[in-house]
Short mmCIF file of C-alpha atoms and ligand atoms in Angstrom, two decimals:
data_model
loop_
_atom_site.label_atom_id
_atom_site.label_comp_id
_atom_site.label_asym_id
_atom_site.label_seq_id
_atom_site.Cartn_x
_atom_site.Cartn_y
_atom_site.Cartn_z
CA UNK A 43 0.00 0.00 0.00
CA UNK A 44 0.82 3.33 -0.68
CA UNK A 45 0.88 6.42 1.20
CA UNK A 46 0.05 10.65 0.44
CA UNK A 47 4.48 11.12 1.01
CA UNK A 48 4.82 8.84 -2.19
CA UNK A 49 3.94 11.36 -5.55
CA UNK A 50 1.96 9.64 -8.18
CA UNK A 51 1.78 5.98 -6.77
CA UNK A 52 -0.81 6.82 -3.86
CA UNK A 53 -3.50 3.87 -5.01
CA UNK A 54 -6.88 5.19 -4.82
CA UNK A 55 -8.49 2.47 -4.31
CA UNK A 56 -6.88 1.09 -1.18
CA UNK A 57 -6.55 4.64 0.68
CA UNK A 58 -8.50 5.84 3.42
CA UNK A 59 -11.02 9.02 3.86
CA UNK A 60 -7.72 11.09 5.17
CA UNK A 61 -5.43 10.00 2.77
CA UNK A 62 -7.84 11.02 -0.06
CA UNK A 63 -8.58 13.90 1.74
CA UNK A 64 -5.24 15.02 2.37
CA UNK A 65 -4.36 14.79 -1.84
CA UNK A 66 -7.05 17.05 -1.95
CA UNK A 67 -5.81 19.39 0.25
CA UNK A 68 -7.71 22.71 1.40
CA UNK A 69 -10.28 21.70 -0.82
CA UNK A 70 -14.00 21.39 0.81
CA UNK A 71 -15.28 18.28 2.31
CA UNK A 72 -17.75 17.56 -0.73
CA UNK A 73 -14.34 17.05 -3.01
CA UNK A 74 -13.65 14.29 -1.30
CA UNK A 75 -17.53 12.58 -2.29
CA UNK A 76 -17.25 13.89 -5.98
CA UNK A 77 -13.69 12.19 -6.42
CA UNK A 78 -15.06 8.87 -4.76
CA UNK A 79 -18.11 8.84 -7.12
CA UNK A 80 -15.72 8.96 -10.08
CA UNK A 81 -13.31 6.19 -8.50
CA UNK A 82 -16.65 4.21 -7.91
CA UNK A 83 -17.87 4.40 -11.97
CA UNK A 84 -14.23 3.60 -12.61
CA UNK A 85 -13.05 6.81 -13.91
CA UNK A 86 -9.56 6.97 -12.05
CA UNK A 87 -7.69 9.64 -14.52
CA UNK A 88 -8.14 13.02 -12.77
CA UNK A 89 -8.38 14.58 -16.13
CA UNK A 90 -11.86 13.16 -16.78
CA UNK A 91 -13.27 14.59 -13.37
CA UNK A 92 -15.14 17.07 -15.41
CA UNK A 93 -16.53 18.70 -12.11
CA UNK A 94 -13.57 18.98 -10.35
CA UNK A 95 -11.48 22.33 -10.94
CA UNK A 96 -8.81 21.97 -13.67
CA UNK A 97 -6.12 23.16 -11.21
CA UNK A 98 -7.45 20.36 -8.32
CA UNK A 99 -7.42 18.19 -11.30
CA UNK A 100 -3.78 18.47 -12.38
CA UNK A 101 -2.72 18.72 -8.11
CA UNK A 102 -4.36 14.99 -8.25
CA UNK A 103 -2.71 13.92 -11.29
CA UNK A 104 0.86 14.70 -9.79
CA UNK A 105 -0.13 12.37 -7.01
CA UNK A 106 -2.19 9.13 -7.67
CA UNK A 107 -0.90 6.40 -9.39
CA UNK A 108 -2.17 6.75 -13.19
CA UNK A 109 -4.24 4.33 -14.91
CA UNK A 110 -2.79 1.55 -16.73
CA UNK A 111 -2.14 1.48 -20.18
CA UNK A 112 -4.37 -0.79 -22.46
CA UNK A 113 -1.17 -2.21 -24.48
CA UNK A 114 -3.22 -4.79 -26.49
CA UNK A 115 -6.66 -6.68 -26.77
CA UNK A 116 -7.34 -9.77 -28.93
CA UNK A 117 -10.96 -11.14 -29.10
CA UNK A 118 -11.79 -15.08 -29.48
CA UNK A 119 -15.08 -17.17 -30.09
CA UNK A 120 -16.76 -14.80 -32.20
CA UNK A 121 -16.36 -11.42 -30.16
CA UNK A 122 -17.52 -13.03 -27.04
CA UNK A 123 -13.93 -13.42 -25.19
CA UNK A 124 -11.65 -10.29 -24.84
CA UNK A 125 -8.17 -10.62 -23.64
CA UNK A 126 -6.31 -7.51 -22.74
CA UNK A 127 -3.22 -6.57 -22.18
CA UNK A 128 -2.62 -3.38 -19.17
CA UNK A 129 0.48 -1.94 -18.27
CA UNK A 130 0.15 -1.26 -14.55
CA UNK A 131 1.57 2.40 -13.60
CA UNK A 132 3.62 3.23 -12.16
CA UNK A 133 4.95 -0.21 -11.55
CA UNK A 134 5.26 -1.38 -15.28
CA UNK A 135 4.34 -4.69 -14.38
CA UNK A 136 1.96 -6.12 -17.62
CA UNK A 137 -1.11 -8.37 -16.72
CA UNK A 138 -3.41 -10.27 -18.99
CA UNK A 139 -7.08 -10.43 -17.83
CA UNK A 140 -9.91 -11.77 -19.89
CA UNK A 141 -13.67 -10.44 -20.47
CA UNK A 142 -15.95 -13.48 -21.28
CA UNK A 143 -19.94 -12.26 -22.64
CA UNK A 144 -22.61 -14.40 -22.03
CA UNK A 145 -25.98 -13.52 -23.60
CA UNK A 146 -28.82 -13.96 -22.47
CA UNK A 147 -31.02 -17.41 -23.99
CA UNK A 148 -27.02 -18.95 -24.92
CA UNK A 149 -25.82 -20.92 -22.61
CA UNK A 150 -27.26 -19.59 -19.36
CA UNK A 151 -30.24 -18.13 -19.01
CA UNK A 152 -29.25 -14.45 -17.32
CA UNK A 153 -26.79 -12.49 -19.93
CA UNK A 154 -23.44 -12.00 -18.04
CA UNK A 155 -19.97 -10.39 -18.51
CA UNK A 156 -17.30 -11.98 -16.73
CA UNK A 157 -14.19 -10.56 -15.90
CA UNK A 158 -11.30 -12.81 -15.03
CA UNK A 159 -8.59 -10.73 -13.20
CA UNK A 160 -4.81 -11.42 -11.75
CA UNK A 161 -3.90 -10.65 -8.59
CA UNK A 162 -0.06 -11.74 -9.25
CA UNK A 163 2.41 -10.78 -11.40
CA UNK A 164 3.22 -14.47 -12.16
CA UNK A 165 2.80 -17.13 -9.58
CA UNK A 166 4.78 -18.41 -7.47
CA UNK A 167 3.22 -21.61 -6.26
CA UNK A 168 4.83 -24.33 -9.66
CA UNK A 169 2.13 -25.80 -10.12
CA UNK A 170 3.50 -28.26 -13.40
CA UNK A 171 0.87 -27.87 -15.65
CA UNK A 172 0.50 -23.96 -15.33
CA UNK A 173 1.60 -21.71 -17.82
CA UNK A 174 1.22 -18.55 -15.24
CA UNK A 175 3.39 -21.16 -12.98
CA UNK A 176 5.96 -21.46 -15.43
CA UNK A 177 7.04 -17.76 -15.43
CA UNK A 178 7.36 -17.50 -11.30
CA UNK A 179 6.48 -14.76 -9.21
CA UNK A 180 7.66 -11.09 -10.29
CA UNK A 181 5.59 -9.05 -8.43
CA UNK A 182 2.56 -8.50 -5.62
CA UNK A 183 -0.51 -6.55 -7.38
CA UNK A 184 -2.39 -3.67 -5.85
CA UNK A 185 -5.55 -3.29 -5.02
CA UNK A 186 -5.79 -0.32 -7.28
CA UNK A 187 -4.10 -2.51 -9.92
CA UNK A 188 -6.42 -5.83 -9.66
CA UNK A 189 -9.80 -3.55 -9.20
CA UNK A 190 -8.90 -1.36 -12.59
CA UNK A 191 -8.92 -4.65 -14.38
CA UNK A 192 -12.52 -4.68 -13.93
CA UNK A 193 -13.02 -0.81 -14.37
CA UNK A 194 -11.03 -1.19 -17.66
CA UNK A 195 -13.59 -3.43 -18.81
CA UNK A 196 -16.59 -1.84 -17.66
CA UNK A 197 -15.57 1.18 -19.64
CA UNK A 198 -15.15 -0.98 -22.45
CA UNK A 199 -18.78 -1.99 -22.08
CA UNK A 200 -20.09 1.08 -20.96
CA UNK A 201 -18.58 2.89 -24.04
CA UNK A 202 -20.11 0.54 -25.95
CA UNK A 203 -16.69 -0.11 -27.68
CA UNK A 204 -17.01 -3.71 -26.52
CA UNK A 205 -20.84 -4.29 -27.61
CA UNK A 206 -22.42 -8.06 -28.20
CA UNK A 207 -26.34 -8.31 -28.92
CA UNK A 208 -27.65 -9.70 -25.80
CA UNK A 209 -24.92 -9.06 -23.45
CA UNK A 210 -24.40 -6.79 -20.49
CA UNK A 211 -23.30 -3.51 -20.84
CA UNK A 212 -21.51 -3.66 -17.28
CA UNK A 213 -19.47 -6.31 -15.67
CA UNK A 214 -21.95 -8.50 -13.74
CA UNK A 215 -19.50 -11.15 -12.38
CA UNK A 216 -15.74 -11.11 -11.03
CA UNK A 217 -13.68 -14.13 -11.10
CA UNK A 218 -10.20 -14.54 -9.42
CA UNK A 219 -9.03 -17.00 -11.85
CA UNK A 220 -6.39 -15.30 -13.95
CA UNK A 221 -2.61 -14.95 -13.19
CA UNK A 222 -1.32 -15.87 -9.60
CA UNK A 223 -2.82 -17.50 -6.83
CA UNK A 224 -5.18 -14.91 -5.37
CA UNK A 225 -5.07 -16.18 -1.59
CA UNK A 226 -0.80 -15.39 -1.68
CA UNK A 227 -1.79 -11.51 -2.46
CA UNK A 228 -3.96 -11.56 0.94
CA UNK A 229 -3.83 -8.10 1.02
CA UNK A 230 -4.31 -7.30 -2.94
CA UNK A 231 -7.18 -9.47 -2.93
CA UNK A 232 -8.77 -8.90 -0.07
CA UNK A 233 -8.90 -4.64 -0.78
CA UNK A 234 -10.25 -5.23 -3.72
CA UNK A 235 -13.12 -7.40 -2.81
CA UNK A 236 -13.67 -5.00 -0.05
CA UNK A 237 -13.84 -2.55 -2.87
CA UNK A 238 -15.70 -4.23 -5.44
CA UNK A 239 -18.27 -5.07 -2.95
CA UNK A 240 -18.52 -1.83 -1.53
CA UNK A 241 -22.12 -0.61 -2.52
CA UNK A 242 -21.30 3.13 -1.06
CA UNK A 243 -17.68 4.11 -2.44
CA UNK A 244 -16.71 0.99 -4.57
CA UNK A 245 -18.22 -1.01 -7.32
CA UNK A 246 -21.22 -1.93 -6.31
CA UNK A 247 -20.78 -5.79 -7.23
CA UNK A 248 -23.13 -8.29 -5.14
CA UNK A 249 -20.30 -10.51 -2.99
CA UNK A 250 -22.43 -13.94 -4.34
CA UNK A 251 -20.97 -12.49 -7.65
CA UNK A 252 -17.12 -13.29 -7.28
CA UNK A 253 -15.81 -15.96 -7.20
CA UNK A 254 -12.06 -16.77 -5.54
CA UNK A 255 -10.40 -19.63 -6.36
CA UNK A 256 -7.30 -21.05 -5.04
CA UNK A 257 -4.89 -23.97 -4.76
CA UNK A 258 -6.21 -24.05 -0.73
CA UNK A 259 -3.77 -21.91 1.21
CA UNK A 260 -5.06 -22.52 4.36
CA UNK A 261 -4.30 -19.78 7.00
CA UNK A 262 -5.27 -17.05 4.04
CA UNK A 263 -8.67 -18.95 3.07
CA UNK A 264 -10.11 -18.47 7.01
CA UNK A 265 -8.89 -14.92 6.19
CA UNK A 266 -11.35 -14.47 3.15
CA UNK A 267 -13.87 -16.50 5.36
CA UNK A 268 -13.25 -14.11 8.10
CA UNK A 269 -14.11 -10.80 5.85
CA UNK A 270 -17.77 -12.16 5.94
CA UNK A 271 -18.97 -11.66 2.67
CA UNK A 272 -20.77 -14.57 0.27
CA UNK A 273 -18.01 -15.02 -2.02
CA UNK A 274 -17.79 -17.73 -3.87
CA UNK A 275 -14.77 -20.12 -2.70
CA UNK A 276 -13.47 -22.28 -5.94
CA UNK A 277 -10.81 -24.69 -4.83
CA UNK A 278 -8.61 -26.45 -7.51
CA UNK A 279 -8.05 -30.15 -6.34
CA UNK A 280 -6.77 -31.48 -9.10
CA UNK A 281 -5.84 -34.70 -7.35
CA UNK A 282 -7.95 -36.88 -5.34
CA UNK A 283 -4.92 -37.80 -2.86
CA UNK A 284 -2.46 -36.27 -1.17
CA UNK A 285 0.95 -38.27 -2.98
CA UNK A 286 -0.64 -37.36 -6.59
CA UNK A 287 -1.37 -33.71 -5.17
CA UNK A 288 1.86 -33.16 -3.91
CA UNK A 289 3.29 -33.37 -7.02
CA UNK A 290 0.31 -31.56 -9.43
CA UNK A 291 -0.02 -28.96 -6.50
CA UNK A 292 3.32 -28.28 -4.88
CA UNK A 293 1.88 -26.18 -2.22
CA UNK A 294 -0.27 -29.61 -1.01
CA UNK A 295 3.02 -30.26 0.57
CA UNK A 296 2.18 -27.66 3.55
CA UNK A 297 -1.44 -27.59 3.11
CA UNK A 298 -2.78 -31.30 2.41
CA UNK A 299 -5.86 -31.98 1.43
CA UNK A 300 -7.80 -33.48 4.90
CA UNK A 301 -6.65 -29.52 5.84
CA UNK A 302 -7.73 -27.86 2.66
CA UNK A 303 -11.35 -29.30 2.39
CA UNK A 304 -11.58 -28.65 6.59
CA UNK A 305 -11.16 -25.09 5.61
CA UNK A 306 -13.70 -24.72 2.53
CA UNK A 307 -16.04 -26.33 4.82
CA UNK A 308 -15.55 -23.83 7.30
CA UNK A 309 -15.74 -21.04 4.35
CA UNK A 310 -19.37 -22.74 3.30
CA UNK A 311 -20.86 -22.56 6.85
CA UNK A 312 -19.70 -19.43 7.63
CA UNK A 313 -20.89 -17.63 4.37
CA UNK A 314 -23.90 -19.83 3.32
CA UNK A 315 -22.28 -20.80 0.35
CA UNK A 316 -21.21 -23.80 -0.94
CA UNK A 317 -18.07 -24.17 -1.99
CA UNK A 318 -17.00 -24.74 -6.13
CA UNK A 319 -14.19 -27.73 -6.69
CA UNK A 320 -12.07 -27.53 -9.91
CA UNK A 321 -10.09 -30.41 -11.41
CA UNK A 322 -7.67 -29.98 -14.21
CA UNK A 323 -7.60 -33.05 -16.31
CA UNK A 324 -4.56 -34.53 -17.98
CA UNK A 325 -3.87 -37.59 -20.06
CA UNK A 326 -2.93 -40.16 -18.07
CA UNK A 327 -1.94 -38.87 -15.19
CA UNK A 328 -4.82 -37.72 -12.97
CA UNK A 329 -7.79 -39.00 -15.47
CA UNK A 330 -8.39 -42.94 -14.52
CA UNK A 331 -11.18 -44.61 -13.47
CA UNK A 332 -9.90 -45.17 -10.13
CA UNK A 333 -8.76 -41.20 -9.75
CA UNK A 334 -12.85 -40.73 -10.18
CA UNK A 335 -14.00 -43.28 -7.81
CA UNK A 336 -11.14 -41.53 -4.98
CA UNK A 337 -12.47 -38.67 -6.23
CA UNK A 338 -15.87 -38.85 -5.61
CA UNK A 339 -14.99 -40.62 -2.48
CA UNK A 340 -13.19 -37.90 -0.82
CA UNK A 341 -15.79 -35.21 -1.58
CA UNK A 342 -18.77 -37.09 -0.82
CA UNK A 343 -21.19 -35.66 1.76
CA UNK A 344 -19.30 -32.55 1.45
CA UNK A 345 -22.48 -30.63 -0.06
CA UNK A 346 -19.92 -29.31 -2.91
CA UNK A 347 -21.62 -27.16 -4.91
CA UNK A 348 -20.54 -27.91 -8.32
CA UNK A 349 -17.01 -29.60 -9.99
CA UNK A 350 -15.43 -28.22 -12.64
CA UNK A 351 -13.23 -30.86 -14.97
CA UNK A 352 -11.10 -28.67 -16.88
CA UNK A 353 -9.69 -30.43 -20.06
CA UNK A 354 -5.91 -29.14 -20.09
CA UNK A 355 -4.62 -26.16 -22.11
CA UNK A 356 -1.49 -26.68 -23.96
CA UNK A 357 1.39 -24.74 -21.80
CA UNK A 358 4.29 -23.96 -23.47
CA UNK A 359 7.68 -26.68 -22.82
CA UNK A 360 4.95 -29.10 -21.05
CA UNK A 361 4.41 -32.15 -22.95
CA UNK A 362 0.96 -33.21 -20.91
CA UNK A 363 -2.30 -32.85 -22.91
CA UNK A 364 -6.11 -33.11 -22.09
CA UNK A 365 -7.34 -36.66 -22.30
CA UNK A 366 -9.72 -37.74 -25.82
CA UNK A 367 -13.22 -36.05 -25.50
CA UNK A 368 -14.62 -39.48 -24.70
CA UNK A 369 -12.42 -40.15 -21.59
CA UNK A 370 -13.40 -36.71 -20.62
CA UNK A 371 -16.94 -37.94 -20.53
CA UNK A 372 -16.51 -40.87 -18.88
CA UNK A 373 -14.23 -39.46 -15.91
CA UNK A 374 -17.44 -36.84 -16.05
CA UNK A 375 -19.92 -39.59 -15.62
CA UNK A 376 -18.29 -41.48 -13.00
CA UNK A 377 -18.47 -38.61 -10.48
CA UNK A 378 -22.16 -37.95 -11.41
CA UNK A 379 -23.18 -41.56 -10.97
CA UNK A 380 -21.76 -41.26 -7.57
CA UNK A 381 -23.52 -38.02 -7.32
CA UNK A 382 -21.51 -35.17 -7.53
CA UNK A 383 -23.05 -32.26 -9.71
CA UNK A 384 -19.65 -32.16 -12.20
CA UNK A 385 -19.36 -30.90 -16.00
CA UNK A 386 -16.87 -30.76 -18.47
CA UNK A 387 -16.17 -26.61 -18.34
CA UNK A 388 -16.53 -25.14 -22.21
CA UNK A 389 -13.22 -23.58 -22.39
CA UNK A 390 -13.00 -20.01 -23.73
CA UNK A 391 -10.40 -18.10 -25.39
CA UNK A 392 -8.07 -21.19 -25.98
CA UNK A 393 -6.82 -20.13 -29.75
CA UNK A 394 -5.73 -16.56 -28.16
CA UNK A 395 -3.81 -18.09 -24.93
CA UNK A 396 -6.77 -16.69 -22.76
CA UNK A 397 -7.90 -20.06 -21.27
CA UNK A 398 -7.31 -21.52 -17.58
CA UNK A 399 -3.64 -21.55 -16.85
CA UNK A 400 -2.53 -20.31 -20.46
CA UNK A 401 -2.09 -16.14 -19.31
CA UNK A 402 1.53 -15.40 -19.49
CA UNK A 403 2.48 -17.84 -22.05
CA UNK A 404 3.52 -15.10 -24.51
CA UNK A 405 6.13 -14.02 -22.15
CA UNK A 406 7.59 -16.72 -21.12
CA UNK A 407 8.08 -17.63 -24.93
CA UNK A 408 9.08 -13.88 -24.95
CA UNK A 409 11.86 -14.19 -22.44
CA UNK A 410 13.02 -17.53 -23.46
CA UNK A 411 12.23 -18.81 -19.82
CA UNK A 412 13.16 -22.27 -19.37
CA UNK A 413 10.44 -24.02 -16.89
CA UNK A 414 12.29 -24.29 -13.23
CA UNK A 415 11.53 -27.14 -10.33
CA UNK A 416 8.11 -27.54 -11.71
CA UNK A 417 9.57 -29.55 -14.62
CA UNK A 418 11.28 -32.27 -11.93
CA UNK A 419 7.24 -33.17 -10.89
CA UNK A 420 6.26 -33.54 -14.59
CA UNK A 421 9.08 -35.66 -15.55
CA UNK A 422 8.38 -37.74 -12.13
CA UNK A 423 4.74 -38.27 -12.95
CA UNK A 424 5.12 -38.60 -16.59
CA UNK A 425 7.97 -41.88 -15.62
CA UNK A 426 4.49 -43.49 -13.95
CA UNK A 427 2.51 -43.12 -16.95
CA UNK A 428 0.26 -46.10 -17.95
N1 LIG B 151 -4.10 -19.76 -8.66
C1 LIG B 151 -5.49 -20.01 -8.60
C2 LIG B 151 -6.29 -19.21 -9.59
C3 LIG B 151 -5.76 -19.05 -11.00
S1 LIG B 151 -5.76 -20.44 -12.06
C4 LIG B 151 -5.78 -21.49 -8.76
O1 LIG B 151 -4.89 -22.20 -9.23
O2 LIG B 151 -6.87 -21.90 -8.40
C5 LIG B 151 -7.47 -20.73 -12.43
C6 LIG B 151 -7.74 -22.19 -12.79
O3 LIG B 151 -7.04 -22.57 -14.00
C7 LIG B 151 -7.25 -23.16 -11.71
O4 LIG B 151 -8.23 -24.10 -11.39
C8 LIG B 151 -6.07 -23.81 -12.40
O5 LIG B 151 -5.81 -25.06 -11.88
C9 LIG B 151 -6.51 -23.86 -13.84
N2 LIG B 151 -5.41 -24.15 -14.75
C10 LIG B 151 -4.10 -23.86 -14.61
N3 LIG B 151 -3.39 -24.31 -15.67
C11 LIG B 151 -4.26 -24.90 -16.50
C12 LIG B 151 -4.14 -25.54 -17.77
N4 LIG B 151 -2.97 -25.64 -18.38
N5 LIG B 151 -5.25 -26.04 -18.34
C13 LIG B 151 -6.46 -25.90 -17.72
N6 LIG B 151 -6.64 -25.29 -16.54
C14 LIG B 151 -5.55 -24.80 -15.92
FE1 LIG B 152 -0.38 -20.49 -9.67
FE2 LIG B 152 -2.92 -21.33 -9.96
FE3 LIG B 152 -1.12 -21.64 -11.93
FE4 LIG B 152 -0.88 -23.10 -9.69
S1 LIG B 152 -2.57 -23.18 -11.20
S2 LIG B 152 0.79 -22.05 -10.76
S3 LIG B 152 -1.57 -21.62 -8.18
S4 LIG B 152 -1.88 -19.71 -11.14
#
């Protein structure tokens, strides 16, 4: 976080009443409601404060940290998925985040515009099959810079410059699902769902509209339960033990699952909401009939509100694929025969690198990374192949 001593990085999403108000100086108190009504549309550049005085305007400019930079956008699946490319001032740091329309009558029944957001530069937590793993951790995000991922979009909307018959024009839904594990950024991630949630001087955004999803860092997770809000919890399993997840998830290695699952339970009583499980699968190595049955074992009578299977994205330097569409299925059918509400997620974005685990593949081809540990765990798993 940032403080009023620190020109042009003060984050004006994360500061308080009196830091605000003492950027604004002598100004009068109702200053302070007009700038926070701007913040709240997203409007963050000073210079479109239209009803704030030029000079107040330019005093503001010299002091909060500037919007980022739309560097690129590439559209997939016929208009409906947006990726974007932002370069966060002042840090420099550039994150990919992804708008995904949904009209109304396709395939569910409200129209909704999705916004997947990073909360990391990178990730730090290896997990093998990751593309966002691959490139490590380079930095912490903001609040101010994971909330103006959504305000970038809902500009984009609002403008109209993003327009799809049927869709929103305004970001209905928030997932945490883009680059870097969102619990490791406690503080990033918790400001801005304080923010987005904030019905007076943030967004706006209904908390049952967000969802969070992480590999199940434990102490942080009772941290997001603790902020009391009806967020949706999505925990990625991937494994249905903890010797397979130690290697798929490295972080399982502190945080095993009996630990994990103890903790989304708590997150589901405390907030009234169930909790979302996601599964990435991979050919022949987490996709047999017997990693179903353990599966559906381990999360029975755990009132789960829904599992995702996610058929792998290619990642770049990983030789793993998703399994044939019919072992999909099956794996699929298994778990609902033992009565767990799973599907098969329809991937978006895949042909632009904008699918699960694919953001920050361009850069690590970019910087001619060469995968680190991570790789040990796939060439482990891959010698136990059937
Ligand atoms: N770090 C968090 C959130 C970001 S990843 C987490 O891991 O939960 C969002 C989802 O994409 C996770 O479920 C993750 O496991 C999945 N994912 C990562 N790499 C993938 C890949 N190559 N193919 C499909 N899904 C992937
Ligand atoms: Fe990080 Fe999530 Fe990717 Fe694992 S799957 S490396 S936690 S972004």
């Amino acid at each position: 976080m940032t403080d009023a001593a620190t020109p042009a990085t003060l984050d004006p999403y994360a500061a308080s009443d009196e830091v605000l108000s003492a950027a604004l100086g002598d100004e009068p108190r109702y200053r302070l409601v007009q700038l926070r009504a701007w913040l709240a549309r997203g409007v963050d550049d000073p210079e479109e404060m239209s009803d704030l005085p030029a000079g107040l305007r330019r005093r503001l400019a010299d002091v909060l940290a500037p919007p980022p930079e739309l560097v690129a956008q590439t559209s997939a699946d016929g208009g409906l998925t947006r990726k974007v490319l932002l370069r966060m001032q002042p840090s420099g740091e550039e994150i990919e985040s992804v708008l995904m329309l949904y009209p109304a009558g396709g395939e569910r029944e409200r129209a909704r515009a999705t916004v997947c957001i990073s909360t990391q530069a990178g990730c730090a937590m290896g997990c093998p099959f990751c593309a966002t793993g691959q490139a490590g951790l380079r930095g912490q995000l903001t609040v101010g810079e994971i909330v103006r991922q959504v305000t970038v979009m809902q500009r984009l909307l609002a403008s109209g410059e993003i327009a799809v018959e049927g869709a929103p024009d305004h970001v209905t839904n928030v997932v945490f699902m883009g680059m870097g594990e969102p619990l490791a950024n406690v503080a990033g991630t918790l400001g801005a769902v304080r923010w987005l949630t904030d019905a007076e001087r943030g967004f706006g955004l209904s908390a049952r509209s967000i969802t969070v999803s992480t590999i199940g860092l434990v102490p942080a997770m009772r941290q997001l339960t603790a902020l009391g809000l009806p967020v949706r919890l999505a925990v990625s399993l991937h494994a249905p033990d903890d010797a397979l997840r130690d290697d798929l998830v490295p972080a399982n290695r502190s945080h095993p699952l009996a630990e994990v699952l103890a903790a989304a339970a708590e997150h589901a009583e405390a907030t009234g909401r169930r909790v979302t499980f996601e599964y990435v699968l991979i050919d022949g190595i987490n996709d047999q009939p017997e990693h179903a049955e353990r599966l559906a074992a381990l999360l029975a009578g755990r009132g789960a509100a829904h599992l995702n299977l996610i058929p792998m994205n290619p990642t770049p330097g990983v030789s793993w694929t998703a399994p044939p569409v019919a072992a999909q299925r099956a794996f699929c059918r298994r778990l609902t025969d033992a009565g767990l509400p799973a599907t098969i997620r329809a991937n978006r974005g895949t042909d632009i690198d904008a699918a699960c685990g694919q953001l920050y593949a361009t850069y690590q081809l970019r910087s001619g990374r060469i995968l680190p540990a991570a790789i040990g765990a796939a060439e482990r798993l891959d010698g136990t192949r059937r």
